[in-house]
Short mmCIF file of C-alpha atoms in Angstrom, two decimals:
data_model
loop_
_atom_site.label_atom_id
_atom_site.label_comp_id
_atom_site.label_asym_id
_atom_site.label_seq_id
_atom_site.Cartn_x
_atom_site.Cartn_y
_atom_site.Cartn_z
CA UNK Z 1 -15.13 -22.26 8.11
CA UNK Z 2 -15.09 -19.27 5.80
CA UNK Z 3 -17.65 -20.70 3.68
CA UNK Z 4 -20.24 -21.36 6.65
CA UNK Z 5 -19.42 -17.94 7.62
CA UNK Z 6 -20.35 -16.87 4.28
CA UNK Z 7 -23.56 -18.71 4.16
CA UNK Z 8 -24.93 -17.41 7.23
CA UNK Z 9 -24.17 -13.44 6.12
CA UNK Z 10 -24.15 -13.95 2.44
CA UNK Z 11 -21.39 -13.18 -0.14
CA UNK Z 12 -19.15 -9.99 1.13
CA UNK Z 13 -16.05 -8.62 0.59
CA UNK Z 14 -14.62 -9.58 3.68
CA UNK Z 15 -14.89 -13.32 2.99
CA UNK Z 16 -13.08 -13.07 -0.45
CA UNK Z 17 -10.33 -11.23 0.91
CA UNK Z 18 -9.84 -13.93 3.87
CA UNK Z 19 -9.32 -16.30 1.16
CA UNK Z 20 -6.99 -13.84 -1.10
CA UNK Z 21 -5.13 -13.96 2.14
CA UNK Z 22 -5.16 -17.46 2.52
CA UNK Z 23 -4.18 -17.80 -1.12
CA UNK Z 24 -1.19 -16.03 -0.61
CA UNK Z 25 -0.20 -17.36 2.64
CA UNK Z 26 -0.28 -20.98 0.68
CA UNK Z 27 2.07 -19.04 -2.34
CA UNK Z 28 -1.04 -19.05 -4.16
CA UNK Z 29 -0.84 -15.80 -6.28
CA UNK Z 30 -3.44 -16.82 -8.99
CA UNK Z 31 -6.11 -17.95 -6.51
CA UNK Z 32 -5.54 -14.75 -4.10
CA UNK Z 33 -5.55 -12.64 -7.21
CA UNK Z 34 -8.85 -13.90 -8.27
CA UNK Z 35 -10.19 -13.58 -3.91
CA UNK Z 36 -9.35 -9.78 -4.47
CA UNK Z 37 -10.98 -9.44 -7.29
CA UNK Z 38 -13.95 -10.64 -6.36
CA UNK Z 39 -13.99 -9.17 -2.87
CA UNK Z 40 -13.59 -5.53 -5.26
CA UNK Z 41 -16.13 -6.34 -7.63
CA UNK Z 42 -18.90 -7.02 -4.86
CA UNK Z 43 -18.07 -4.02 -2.63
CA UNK Z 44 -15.99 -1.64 -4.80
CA UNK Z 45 -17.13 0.79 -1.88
CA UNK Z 46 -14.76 -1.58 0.40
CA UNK Z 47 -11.50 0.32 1.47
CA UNK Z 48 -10.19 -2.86 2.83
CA UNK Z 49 -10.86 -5.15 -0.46
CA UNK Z 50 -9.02 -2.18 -2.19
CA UNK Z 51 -6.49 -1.84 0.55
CA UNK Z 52 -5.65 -5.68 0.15
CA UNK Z 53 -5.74 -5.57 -3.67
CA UNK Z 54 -3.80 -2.65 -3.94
CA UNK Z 55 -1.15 -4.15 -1.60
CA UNK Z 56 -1.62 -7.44 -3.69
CA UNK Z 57 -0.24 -5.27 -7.15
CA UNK Z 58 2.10 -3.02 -5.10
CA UNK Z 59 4.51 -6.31 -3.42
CA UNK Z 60 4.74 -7.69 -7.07
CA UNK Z 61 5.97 -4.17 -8.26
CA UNK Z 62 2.81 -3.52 -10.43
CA UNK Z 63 2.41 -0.16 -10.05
CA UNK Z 64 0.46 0.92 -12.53
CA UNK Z 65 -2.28 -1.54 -11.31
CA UNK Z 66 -1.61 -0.90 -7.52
CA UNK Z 67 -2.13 3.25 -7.63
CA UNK Z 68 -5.78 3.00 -8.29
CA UNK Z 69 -6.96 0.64 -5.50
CA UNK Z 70 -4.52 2.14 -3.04
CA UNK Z 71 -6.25 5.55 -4.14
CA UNK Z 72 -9.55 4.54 -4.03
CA UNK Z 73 -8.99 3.00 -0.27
CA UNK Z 74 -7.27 6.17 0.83
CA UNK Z 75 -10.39 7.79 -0.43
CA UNK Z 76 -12.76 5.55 1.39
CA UNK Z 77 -11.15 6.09 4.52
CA UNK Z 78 -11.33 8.64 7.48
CA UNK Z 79 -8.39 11.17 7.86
CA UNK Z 80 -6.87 9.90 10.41
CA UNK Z 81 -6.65 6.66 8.68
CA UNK Z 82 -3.30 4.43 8.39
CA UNK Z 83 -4.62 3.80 4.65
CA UNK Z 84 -4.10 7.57 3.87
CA UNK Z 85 -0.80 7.81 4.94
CA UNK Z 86 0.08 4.13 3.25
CA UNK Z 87 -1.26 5.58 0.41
CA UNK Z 88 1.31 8.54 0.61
CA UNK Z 89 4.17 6.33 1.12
CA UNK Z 90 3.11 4.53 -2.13
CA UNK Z 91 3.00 7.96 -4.08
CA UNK Z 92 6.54 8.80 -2.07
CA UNK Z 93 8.23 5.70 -3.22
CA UNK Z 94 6.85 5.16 -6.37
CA UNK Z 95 6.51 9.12 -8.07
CA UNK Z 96 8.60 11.32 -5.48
CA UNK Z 97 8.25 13.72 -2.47
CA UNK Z 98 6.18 15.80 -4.12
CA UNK Z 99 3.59 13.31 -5.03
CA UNK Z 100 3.32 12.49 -1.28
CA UNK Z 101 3.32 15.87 0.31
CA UNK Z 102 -0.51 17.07 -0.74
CA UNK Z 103 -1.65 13.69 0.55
CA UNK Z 104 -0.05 14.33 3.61
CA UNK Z 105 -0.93 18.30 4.14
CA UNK Z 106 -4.42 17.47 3.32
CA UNK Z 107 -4.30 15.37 6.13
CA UNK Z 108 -2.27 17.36 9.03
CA UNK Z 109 -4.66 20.17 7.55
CA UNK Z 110 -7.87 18.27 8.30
CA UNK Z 111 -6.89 16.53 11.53
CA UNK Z 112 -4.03 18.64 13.19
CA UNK Z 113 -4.37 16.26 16.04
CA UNK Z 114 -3.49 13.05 14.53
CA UNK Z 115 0.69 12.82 15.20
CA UNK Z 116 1.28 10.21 12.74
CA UNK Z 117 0.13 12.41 10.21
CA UNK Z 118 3.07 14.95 11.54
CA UNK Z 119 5.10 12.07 11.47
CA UNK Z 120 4.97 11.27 7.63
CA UNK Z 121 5.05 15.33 7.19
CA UNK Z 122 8.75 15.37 8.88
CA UNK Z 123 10.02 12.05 7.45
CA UNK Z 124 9.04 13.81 4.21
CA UNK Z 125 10.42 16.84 4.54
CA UNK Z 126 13.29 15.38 6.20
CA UNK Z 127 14.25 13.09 3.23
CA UNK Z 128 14.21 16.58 1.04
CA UNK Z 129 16.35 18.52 3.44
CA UNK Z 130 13.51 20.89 4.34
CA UNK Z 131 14.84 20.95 8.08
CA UNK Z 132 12.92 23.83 9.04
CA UNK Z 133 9.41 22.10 8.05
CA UNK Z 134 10.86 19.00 9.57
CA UNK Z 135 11.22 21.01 12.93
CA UNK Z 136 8.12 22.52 12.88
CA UNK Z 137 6.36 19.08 11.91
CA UNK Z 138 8.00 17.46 14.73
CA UNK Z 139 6.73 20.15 17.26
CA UNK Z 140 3.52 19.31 16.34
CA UNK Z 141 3.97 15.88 16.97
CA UNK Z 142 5.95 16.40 20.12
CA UNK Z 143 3.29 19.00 21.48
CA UNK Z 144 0.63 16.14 21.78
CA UNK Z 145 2.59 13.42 22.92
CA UNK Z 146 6.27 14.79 23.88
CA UNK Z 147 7.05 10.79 24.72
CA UNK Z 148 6.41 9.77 21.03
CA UNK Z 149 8.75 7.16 20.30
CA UNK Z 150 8.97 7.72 16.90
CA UNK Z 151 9.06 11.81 16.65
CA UNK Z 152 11.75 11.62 18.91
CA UNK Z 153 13.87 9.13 16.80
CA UNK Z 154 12.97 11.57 13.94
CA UNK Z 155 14.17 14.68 15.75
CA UNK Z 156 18.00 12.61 16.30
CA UNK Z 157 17.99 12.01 12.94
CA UNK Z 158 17.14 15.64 11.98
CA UNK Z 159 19.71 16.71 14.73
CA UNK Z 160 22.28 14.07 12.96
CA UNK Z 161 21.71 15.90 9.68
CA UNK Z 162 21.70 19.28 10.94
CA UNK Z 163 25.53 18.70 12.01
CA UNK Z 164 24.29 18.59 15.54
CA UNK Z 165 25.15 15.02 17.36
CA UNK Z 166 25.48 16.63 20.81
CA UNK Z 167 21.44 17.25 19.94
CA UNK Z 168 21.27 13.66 18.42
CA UNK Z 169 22.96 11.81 21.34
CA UNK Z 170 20.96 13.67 24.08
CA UNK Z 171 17.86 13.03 22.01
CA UNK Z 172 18.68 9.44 22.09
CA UNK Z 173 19.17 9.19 25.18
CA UNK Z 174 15.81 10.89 26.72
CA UNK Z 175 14.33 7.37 25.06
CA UNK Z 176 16.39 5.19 27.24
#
């Protein structure tokens, strides 16, 4: 089906990434390496063919070959953008906090409104003790969407840390 598909639009990214994605869903990791490739080489202006081939490098612990693509896709994408703030995780995980946290301000900078940018700001700062920044990340968040699931999970845990579980516990339980 993929190929018919391809024959009516012509030869895209999208098509060789279907079949990386195939590849690997068959434990294929040659074949799907080979799909991504392609998919970059014909449209290396394609944040998802670097997105997938980035991800490809990243869940086989390759780095070194992962940080360029992931880059590249964060690059390609809008602010607001999940890529972005994958990409920050990456940097996070694989070079520290402080590789992470320009990614991130750039972003809460550029679009105050988007809360899962806030989100990855707290979890950061958070994870480095920087309770204060934590707070003031999670107000943001919490000022556009005071139901957010996720900030308010993040505020119990920052409650939890700050020696307060009265906080935590009552935090908690506003998401029942």
């Amino acid at each position: 089906r993929i190929a018919a598909l391809q024959q009516k639009a012509g030869d895209r990214a999208v098509f060789h990434v279907a079949r990386g994605v195939m590849a690997l869903r068959q434990n294929d990791s040659k074949t799907a390496e080979a799909e991504l490739k392609t998919a970059v080489a014909i449209e290396p202006k394609s944040a998802l063919a670097q997105t997938y081939m980035g991800g490809f490098y990243a869940e086989r612990g390759s780095n070194a070959l992962a940080e360029p693509y992931l880059k590249s896709a964060a690059d390609l994408s809008p602010i607001r953008s999940q890529r972005r703030l994958r990409y920050a995780t990456f940097k996070a995980q694989t070079e520290g906090v402080a590789a992470a946290k320009p990614i991130v301000t750039e972003i809460t900078s550029k679009a105050p409104d988007f809360t899962p940018g806030w989100l990855a700001s707290a979890r950061l700062n958070l994870s480095q003790t920087n309770f204060a920044e934590c707070a003031n990340d999670l107000k943001h968040a919490l000022n556009r969407d005071p139901q957010n699931y996720d900030a308010l999970m993040l505020r119990s845990d920052l409650e939890l840390a700050q020696g307060k579980p009265e906080d935590a516990i009552k935090t908690l339980e506003s998401l029942a």
